[in-house]
JSON list of C-alpha atoms in Angstrom, two decimals:
[
{"chain": "W", "resi": 1, "resn": "ASP", "atom": "CA", "xyz": [117.34, 142.88, 60.55]},
{"chain": "W", "resi": 2, "resn": "PRO", "atom": "CA", "xyz": [114.77, 143.99, 63.16]},
{"chain": "W", "resi": 3, "resn": "GLY", "atom": "CA", "xyz": [116.29, 144.52, 66.76]},
{"chain": "W", "resi": 4, "resn": "GLU", "atom": "CA", "xyz": [120.03, 144.33, 65.41]},
{"chain": "W", "resi": 5, "resn": "GLY", "atom": "CA", "xyz": [120.42, 148.18, 64.77]},
{"chain": "W", "resi": 6, "resn": "THR", "atom": "CA", "xyz": [121.54, 150.67, 67.12]},
{"chain": "W", "resi": 7, "resn": "SER", "atom": "CA", "xyz": [120.41, 154.22, 66.93]},
{"chain": "W", "resi": 8, "resn": "PHE", "atom": "CA", "xyz": [121.98, 157.33, 68.39]},
{"chain": "W", "resi": 9, "resn": "LEU", "atom": "CA", "xyz": [120.08, 160.28, 69.59]},
{"chain": "W", "resi": 10, "resn": "SER", "atom": "CA", "xyz": [121.25, 163.57, 70.40]},
{"chain": "W", "resi": 11, "resn": "LEU", "atom": "CA", "xyz": [119.12, 165.47, 72.59]},
{"chain": "W", "resi": 12, "resn": "ASP", "atom": "CA", "xyz": [119.37, 169.25, 73.51]},
{"chain": "W", "resi": 13, "resn": "LEU", "atom": "CA", "xyz": [119.13, 169.12, 77.50]},
{"chain": "W", "resi": 14, "resn": "VAL", "atom": "CA", "xyz": [118.37, 172.17, 79.48]},
{"chain": "W", "resi": 15, "resn": "GLU", "atom": "CA", "xyz": [119.52, 172.83, 83.24]},
{"chain": "W", "resi": 16, "resn": "GLY", "atom": "CA", "xyz": [117.00, 170.81, 85.16]},
{"chain": "W", "resi": 17, "resn": "THR", "atom": "CA", "xyz": [114.75, 167.89, 84.57]},
{"chain": "W", "resi": 18, "resn": "ASN", "atom": "CA", "xyz": [114.35, 166.96, 80.69]},
{"chain": "W", "resi": 19, "resn": "ASP", "atom": "CA", "xyz": [111.33, 164.62, 79.70]},
{"chain": "W", "resi": 20, "resn": "PHE", "atom": "CA", "xyz": [111.44, 162.88, 76.41]},
{"chain": "W", "resi": 21, "resn": "VAL", "atom": "CA", "xyz": [109.23, 160.72, 74.67]},
{"chain": "W", "resi": 22, "resn": "ILE", "atom": "CA", "xyz": [110.76, 158.41, 72.11]},
{"chain": "W", "resi": 23, "resn": "GLU", "atom": "CA", "xyz": [108.91, 156.53, 69.52]},
{"chain": "W", "resi": 24, "resn": "ILE", "atom": "CA", "xyz": [110.10, 153.53, 67.63]},
{"chain": "W", "resi": 25, "resn": "ASP", "atom": "CA", "xyz": [108.25, 152.08, 64.68]},
{"chain": "W", "resi": 26, "resn": "SER", "atom": "CA", "xyz": [108.36, 148.34, 64.81]},
{"chain": "W", "resi": 27, "resn": "LEU", "atom": "CA", "xyz": [106.93, 145.81, 62.31]},
{"chain": "W", "resi": 28, "resn": "ASP", "atom": "CA", "xyz": [103.15, 146.21, 62.96]},
{"chain": "W", "resi": 29, "resn": "SER", "atom": "CA", "xyz": [103.21, 149.15, 65.66]},
{"chain": "W", "resi": 30, "resn": "THR", "atom": "CA", "xyz": [104.82, 152.18, 67.18]},
{"chain": "W", "resi": 31, "resn": "ASP", "atom": "CA", "xyz": [106.11, 151.83, 70.49]},
{"chain": "W", "resi": 32, "resn": "SER", "atom": "CA", "xyz": [106.46, 154.79, 73.01]},
{"chain": "W", "resi": 33, "resn": "TYR", "atom": "CA", "xyz": [109.17, 155.17, 75.68]},
{"chain": "W", "resi": 34, "resn": "SER", "atom": "CA", "xyz": [109.27, 157.89, 78.17]},
{"chain": "W", "resi": 35, "resn": "VAL", "atom": "CA", "xyz": [112.82, 159.03, 79.35]},
{"chain": "W", "resi": 36, "resn": "SER", "atom": "CA", "xyz": [113.41, 161.59, 82.04]},
{"chain": "W", "resi": 37, "resn": "ILE", "atom": "CA", "xyz": [117.06, 163.07, 82.02]},
{"chain": "W", "resi": 38, "resn": "ASP", "atom": "CA", "xyz": [118.26, 165.50, 84.66]},
{"chain": "W", "resi": 39, "resn": "ARG", "atom": "CA", "xyz": [120.96, 168.02, 83.88]},
{"chain": "W", "resi": 40, "resn": "ASP", "atom": "CA", "xyz": [122.81, 169.55, 86.87]},
{"chain": "W", "resi": 41, "resn": "SER", "atom": "CA", "xyz": [125.82, 171.78, 85.83]},
{"chain": "W", "resi": 42, "resn": "THR", "atom": "CA", "xyz": [125.43, 174.29, 88.42]},
{"chain": "W", "resi": 43, "resn": "PRO", "atom": "CA", "xyz": [128.08, 174.38, 91.26]},
{"chain": "W", "resi": 44, "resn": "PRO", "atom": "CA", "xyz": [126.93, 174.05, 94.99]},
{"chain": "W", "resi": 45, "resn": "ALA", "atom": "CA", "xyz": [126.69, 177.12, 97.03]},
{"chain": "W", "resi": 46, "resn": "LEU", "atom": "CA", "xyz": [130.03, 177.81, 99.13]},
{"chain": "W", "resi": 47, "resn": "GLU", "atom": "CA", "xyz": [131.05, 181.09, 100.73]},
{"chain": "W", "resi": 48, "resn": "PHE", "atom": "CA", "xyz": [132.68, 182.06, 103.96]},
{"chain": "W", "resi": 49, "resn": "ASN", "atom": "CA", "xyz": [134.32, 184.82, 106.16]},
{"chain": "W", "resi": 50, "resn": "GLU", "atom": "CA", "xyz": [136.39, 184.86, 109.27]},
{"chain": "W", "resi": 51, "resn": "GLU", "atom": "CA", "xyz": [134.43, 185.89, 112.43]},
{"chain": "W", "resi": 52, "resn": "GLU", "atom": "CA", "xyz": [136.75, 188.84, 113.64]},
{"chain": "W", "resi": 53, "resn": "TYR", "atom": "CA", "xyz": [136.89, 190.18, 117.09]},
{"chain": "W", "resi": 54, "resn": "GLN", "atom": "CA", "xyz": [139.38, 192.24, 118.88]},
{"chain": "W", "resi": 55, "resn": "GLY", "atom": "CA", "xyz": [142.54, 190.45, 119.34]},
{"chain": "W", "resi": 56, "resn": "SER", "atom": "CA", "xyz": [141.43, 187.59, 116.87]},
{"chain": "W", "resi": 57, "resn": "THR", "atom": "CA", "xyz": [144.68, 188.11, 114.86]},
{"chain": "W", "resi": 58, "resn": "LEU", "atom": "CA", "xyz": [146.63, 187.25, 117.80]},
{"chain": "W", "resi": 59, "resn": "THR", "atom": "CA", "xyz": [145.39, 183.70, 117.88]},
{"chain": "W", "resi": 60, "resn": "THR", "atom": "CA", "xyz": [145.80, 180.65, 115.73]},
{"chain": "W", "resi": 61, "resn": "LEU", "atom": "CA", "xyz": [142.39, 179.30, 116.05]},
{"chain": "W", "resi": 62, "resn": "ARG", "atom": "CA", "xyz": [139.93, 181.17, 113.79]},
{"chain": "W", "resi": 63, "resn": "GLU", "atom": "CA", "xyz": [136.32, 180.96, 113.44]},
{"chain": "W", "resi": 64, "resn": "VAL", "atom": "CA", "xyz": [134.74, 180.94, 110.04]},
{"chain": "W", "resi": 65, "resn": "SER", "atom": "CA", "xyz": [131.45, 180.97, 109.24]},
{"chain": "W", "resi": 66, "resn": "GLY", "atom": "CA", "xyz": [129.36, 180.98, 105.98]},
{"chain": "W", "resi": 67, "resn": "HIS", "atom": "CA", "xyz": [126.65, 179.35, 103.63]},
{"chain": "W", "resi": 68, "resn": "CYS", "atom": "CA", "xyz": [127.02, 176.01, 101.84]},
{"chain": "W", "resi": 69, "resn": "GLU", "atom": "CA", "xyz": [124.46, 173.70, 100.14]},
{"chain": "W", "resi": 70, "resn": "GLU", "atom": "CA", "xyz": [122.45, 171.58, 102.39]},
{"chain": "W", "resi": 71, "resn": "GLY", "atom": "CA", "xyz": [123.52, 167.80, 103.01]},
{"chain": "W", "resi": 72, "resn": "LEU", "atom": "CA", "xyz": [126.86, 168.35, 100.88]},
{"chain": "W", "resi": 73, "resn": "LEU", "atom": "CA", "xyz": [130.02, 167.58, 102.44]},
{"chain": "W", "resi": 74, "resn": "VAL", "atom": "CA", "xyz": [132.36, 170.72, 103.07]},
{"chain": "W", "resi": 75, "resn": "ARG", "atom": "CA", "xyz": [136.19, 170.65, 103.74]},
{"chain": "W", "resi": 76, "resn": "ILE", "atom": "CA", "xyz": [137.84, 173.74, 105.23]},
{"chain": "W", "resi": 77, "resn": "SER", "atom": "CA", "xyz": [141.69, 173.58, 105.12]},
{"chain": "W", "resi": 78, "resn": "SER", "atom": "CA", "xyz": [144.46, 175.85, 106.45]},
{"chain": "W", "resi": 79, "resn": "GLN", "atom": "CA", "xyz": [148.17, 174.87, 105.85]},
{"chain": "W", "resi": 80, "resn": "VAL", "atom": "CA", "xyz": [148.27, 173.09, 109.23]},
{"chain": "W", "resi": 81, "resn": "GLN", "atom": "CA", "xyz": [144.58, 171.72, 109.60]},
{"chain": "W", "resi": 82, "resn": "SER", "atom": "CA", "xyz": [141.56, 170.40, 107.37]},
{"chain": "W", "resi": 83, "resn": "ARG", "atom": "CA", "xyz": [138.02, 169.90, 108.79]},
{"chain": "W", "resi": 84, "resn": "ASP", "atom": "CA", "xyz": [135.20, 168.22, 107.05]},
{"chain": "W", "resi": 85, "resn": "ILE", "atom": "CA", "xyz": [131.62, 169.05, 107.79]},
{"chain": "W", "resi": 86, "resn": "ILE", "atom": "CA", "xyz": [128.07, 168.01, 106.26]},
{"chain": "W", "resi": 87, "resn": "CYS", "atom": "CA", "xyz": [126.52, 171.21, 105.51]},
{"chain": "W", "resi": 88, "resn": "PRO", "atom": "CA", "xyz": [123.38, 171.38, 107.88]},
{"chain": "W", "resi": 89, "resn": "GLU", "atom": "CA", "xyz": [119.92, 172.30, 107.44]},
{"chain": "W", "resi": 90, "resn": "GLY", "atom": "CA", "xyz": [119.50, 175.88, 106.66]},
{"chain": "W", "resi": 91, "resn": "GLY", "atom": "CA", "xyz": [123.01, 175.84, 104.96]},
{"chain": "W", "resi": 92, "resn": "GLN", "atom": "CA", "xyz": [124.53, 177.96, 107.54]},
{"chain": "W", "resi": 93, "resn": "PHE", "atom": "CA", "xyz": [127.87, 176.98, 109.18]},
{"chain": "W", "resi": 94, "resn": "SER", "atom": "CA", "xyz": [130.41, 177.88, 111.62]},
{"chain": "W", "resi": 95, "resn": "ILE", "atom": "CA", "xyz": [133.57, 176.07, 112.25]},
{"chain": "W", "resi": 96, "resn": "ASN", "atom": "CA", "xyz": [136.88, 176.56, 114.11]},
{"chain": "W", "resi": 97, "resn": "ILE", "atom": "CA", "xyz": [140.42, 176.08, 112.23]},
{"chain": "W", "resi": 98, "resn": "THR", "atom": "CA", "xyz": [143.91, 176.32, 113.09]},
{"chain": "W", "resi": 99, "resn": "VAL", "atom": "CA", "xyz": [146.24, 178.51, 110.99]},
{"chain": "W", "resi": 100, "resn": "PRO", "atom": "CA", "xyz": [150.05, 178.60, 111.30]},
{"chain": "W", "resi": 101, "resn": "GLY", "atom": "CA", "xyz": [151.73, 180.33, 114.11]},
{"chain": "W", "resi": 102, "resn": "GLU", "atom": "CA", "xyz": [153.92, 182.44, 112.30]},
{"chain": "W", "resi": 103, "resn": "ALA", "atom": "CA", "xyz": [153.09, 186.21, 111.74]},
{"chain": "W", "resi": 104, "resn": "GLY", "atom": "CA", "xyz": [151.77, 187.10, 108.16]},
{"chain": "W", "resi": 105, "resn": "GLN", "atom": "CA", "xyz": [149.01, 186.32, 105.82]},
{"chain": "W", "resi": 106, "resn": "HIS", "atom": "CA", "xyz": [147.55, 182.82, 105.64]},
{"chain": "W", "resi": 107, "resn": "ILE", "atom": "CA", "xyz": [144.87, 181.21, 103.39]},
{"chain": "W", "resi": 108, "resn": "ILE", "atom": "CA", "xyz": [141.79, 179.23, 104.61]},
{"chain": "W", "resi": 109, "resn": "GLU", "atom": "CA", "xyz": [140.30, 177.12, 101.64]},
{"chain": "W", "resi": 110, "resn": "GLY", "atom": "CA", "xyz": [136.80, 175.68, 101.28]},
{"chain": "W", "resi": 111, "resn": "PHE", "atom": "CA", "xyz": [135.70, 173.17, 98.91]},
{"chain": "W", "resi": 112, "resn": "SER", "atom": "CA", "xyz": [132.27, 171.28, 97.88]},
{"chain": "W", "resi": 113, "resn": "MET", "atom": "CA", "xyz": [131.24, 168.84, 95.43]},
{"chain": "W", "resi": 114, "resn": "ASP", "atom": "CA", "xyz": [127.62, 167.87, 94.71]},
{"chain": "W", "resi": 115, "resn": "GLN", "atom": "CA", "xyz": [126.12, 164.51, 93.52]},
{"chain": "W", "resi": 116, "resn": "ALA", "atom": "CA", "xyz": [126.65, 165.47, 89.75]},
{"chain": "W", "resi": 117, "resn": "LYS", "atom": "CA", "xyz": [130.32, 166.18, 90.82]},
{"chain": "W", "resi": 118, "resn": "ASN", "atom": "CA", "xyz": [129.97, 169.85, 90.19]},
{"chain": "W", "resi": 119, "resn": "THR", "atom": "CA", "xyz": [132.58, 171.63, 92.42]},
{"chain": "W", "resi": 120, "resn": "LYS", "atom": "CA", "xyz": [132.97, 175.00, 94.14]},
{"chain": "W", "resi": 121, "resn": "SER", "atom": "CA", "xyz": [135.94, 176.40, 95.87]},
{"chain": "W", "resi": 122, "resn": "HIS", "atom": "CA", "xyz": [136.27, 179.51, 97.94]},
{"chain": "W", "resi": 123, "resn": "GLN", "atom": "CA", "xyz": [139.32, 181.02, 99.91]},
{"chain": "W", "resi": 124, "resn": "ILE", "atom": "CA", "xyz": [140.03, 183.51, 102.17]},
{"chain": "W", "resi": 125, "resn": "GLU", "atom": "CA", "xyz": [143.04, 185.23, 103.74]},
{"chain": "W", "resi": 126, "resn": "VAL", "atom": "CA", "xyz": [143.53, 185.74, 107.47]},
{"chain": "W", "resi": 127, "resn": "LEU", "atom": "CA", "xyz": [146.21, 187.91, 108.94]},
{"chain": "W", "resi": 128, "resn": "LYS", "atom": "CA", "xyz": [148.29, 186.41, 112.12]},
{"chain": "W", "resi": 129, "resn": "GLN", "atom": "CA", "xyz": [150.14, 189.02, 113.87]},
{"chain": "W", "resi": 130, "resn": "ASP", "atom": "CA", "xyz": [152.62, 189.13, 116.71]},
{"chain": "W", "resi": 131, "resn": "TRP", "atom": "CA", "xyz": [151.70, 190.91, 119.83]},
{"chain": "W", "resi": 132, "resn": "ILE", "atom": "CA", "xyz": [153.71, 193.99, 119.36]},
{"chain": "W", "resi": 133, "resn": "ASP", "atom": "CA", "xyz": [152.08, 194.44, 115.73]},
{"chain": "W", "resi": 134, "resn": "TRP", "atom": "CA", "xyz": [148.66, 193.86, 116.82]},
{"chain": "W", "resi": 135, "resn": "ALA", "atom": "CA", "xyz": [149.14, 196.46, 119.82]},
{"chain": "W", "resi": 136, "resn": "ILE", "atom": "CA", "xyz": [150.47, 199.22, 117.20]},
{"chain": "W", "resi": 137, "resn": "ASP", "atom": "CA", "xyz": [147.58, 198.49, 115.10]},
{"chain": "W", "resi": 138, "resn": "ASP", "atom": "CA", "xyz": [145.21, 198.48, 117.75]},
{"chain": "W", "resi": 139, "resn": "ALA", "atom": "CA", "xyz": [146.13, 201.82, 119.26]},
{"chain": "W", "resi": 140, "resn": "GLN", "atom": "CA", "xyz": [146.09, 203.38, 115.86]},
{"chain": "W", "resi": 141, "resn": "SER", "atom": "CA", "xyz": [142.66, 202.45, 115.23]},
{"chain": "W", "resi": 142, "resn": "SER", "atom": "CA", "xyz": [141.89, 203.96, 118.84]},
{"chain": "W", "resi": 143, "resn": "GLY", "atom": "CA", "xyz": [141.12, 200.47, 120.44]},
{"chain": "W", "resi": 144, "resn": "THR", "atom": "CA", "xyz": [142.05, 199.27, 123.69]},
{"chain": "W", "resi": 145, "resn": "MET", "atom": "CA", "xyz": [145.88, 199.88, 123.49]},
{"chain": "W", "resi": 146, "resn": "LEU", "atom": "CA", "xyz": [145.49, 203.59, 122.67]},
{"chain": "W", "resi": 147, "resn": "TRP", "atom": "CA", "xyz": [144.07, 203.80, 126.29]},
{"chain": "W", "resi": 148, "resn": "VAL", "atom": "CA", "xyz": [146.74, 201.42, 127.70]},
{"chain": "W", "resi": 149, "resn": "PHE", "atom": "CA", "xyz": [149.50, 203.46, 126.14]},
{"chain": "W", "resi": 150, "resn": "SER", "atom": "CA", "xyz": [147.68, 206.63, 127.10]},
{"chain": "W", "resi": 151, "resn": "ALA", "atom": "CA", "xyz": [147.52, 205.51, 130.76]},
{"chain": "W", "resi": 152, "resn": "GLY", "atom": "CA", "xyz": [151.07, 204.45, 130.63]},
{"chain": "W", "resi": 153, "resn": "VAL", "atom": "CA", "xyz": [152.16, 207.96, 129.26]},
{"chain": "W", "resi": 154, "resn": "VAL", "atom": "CA", "xyz": [149.95, 209.60, 132.07]},
{"chain": "W", "resi": 155, "resn": "SER", "atom": "CA", "xyz": [151.39, 207.41, 134.82]},
{"chain": "W", "resi": 156, "resn": "LEU", "atom": "CA", "xyz": [155.08, 208.17, 133.59]},
{"chain": "W", "resi": 157, "resn": "LEU", "atom": "CA", "xyz": [154.48, 211.92, 133.29]},
{"chain": "W", "resi": 158, "resn": "ALA", "atom": "CA", "xyz": [152.78, 211.75, 136.93]},
{"chain": "W", "resi": 159, "resn": "ALA", "atom": "CA", "xyz": [155.68, 209.97, 138.30]},
{"chain": "W", "resi": 160, "resn": "ILE", "atom": "CA", "xyz": [158.07, 212.38, 136.68]},
{"chain": "W", "resi": 161, "resn": "VAL", "atom": "CA", "xyz": [156.06, 215.38, 138.29]},
{"chain": "W", "resi": 162, "resn": "VAL", "atom": "CA", "xyz": [156.02, 213.56, 141.63]},
{"chain": "W", "resi": 163, "resn": "LEU", "atom": "CA", "xyz": [159.79, 212.75, 141.50]},
{"chain": "W", "resi": 164, "resn": "THR", "atom": "CA", "xyz": [160.43, 216.47, 140.58]},
{"chain": "W", "resi": 165, "resn": "LEU", "atom": "CA", "xyz": [158.38, 217.74, 143.35]},
{"chain": "W", "resi": 166, "resn": "ARG", "atom": "CA", "xyz": [160.05, 215.43, 146.03]},
{"chain": "W", "resi": 167, "resn": "ILE", "atom": "CA", "xyz": [163.52, 216.36, 144.85]},
{"chain": "W", "resi": 168, "resn": "SER", "atom": "CA", "xyz": [162.52, 220.19, 144.73]},
{"chain": "W", "resi": 169, "resn": "SER", "atom": "CA", "xyz": [161.10, 220.02, 148.15]},
{"chain": "W", "resi": 170, "resn": "ARG", "atom": "CA", "xyz": [163.99, 218.24, 149.60]},
{"chain": "W", "resi": 171, "resn": "ARG", "atom": "CA", "xyz": [166.35, 220.74, 148.25]},
{"chain": "W", "resi": 172, "resn": "ALA", "atom": "CA", "xyz": [164.17, 223.35, 149.70]},
{"chain": "W", "resi": 173, "resn": "ARG", "atom": "CA", "xyz": [164.21, 221.87, 152.96]},
{"chain": "W", "resi": 174, "resn": "GLY", "atom": "CA", "xyz": [168.18, 221.28, 152.79]},
{"chain": "W", "resi": 175, "resn": "ALA", "atom": "CA", "xyz": [168.74, 225.04, 151.52]},
{"chain": "W", "resi": 176, "resn": "GLU", "atom": "CA", "xyz": [166.86, 226.20, 154.84]}
]
């Protein structure tokens, strides 16, 4: 009987918009229907890195910046904090996130999902250091602490020389 049957169509979809014309024969004519189907299986853009500066490994507040897909929700998380942003126009973002206060490597994770429920995750490791570890690393890489340690050594040597000269001059005066 006409109108009681159901037909299933298998359509091969390509990424993007797929336009089809479906023709159905009826009793005395052929009916045409236009169908447009969007296929989106591409995950959204999401990448970020830590913005490092001298001494950044000492603090628990870290700045991460990167690229995301405009208008989508982006969640950036650490073990102690989670922050949500809507990706701004231009797709570039920068956000501060807190990491644990204990020294060691800590993970910062990011997650985004588009309207088609495609997801993208990204993660980075950041280093949290205690002051002494940072000072040693900084001195080894010829940073500020190298100059501080050098100035300290020079000052110590100068103090030793001055004390030695004073003691020598007092002994010389006492021997006269």
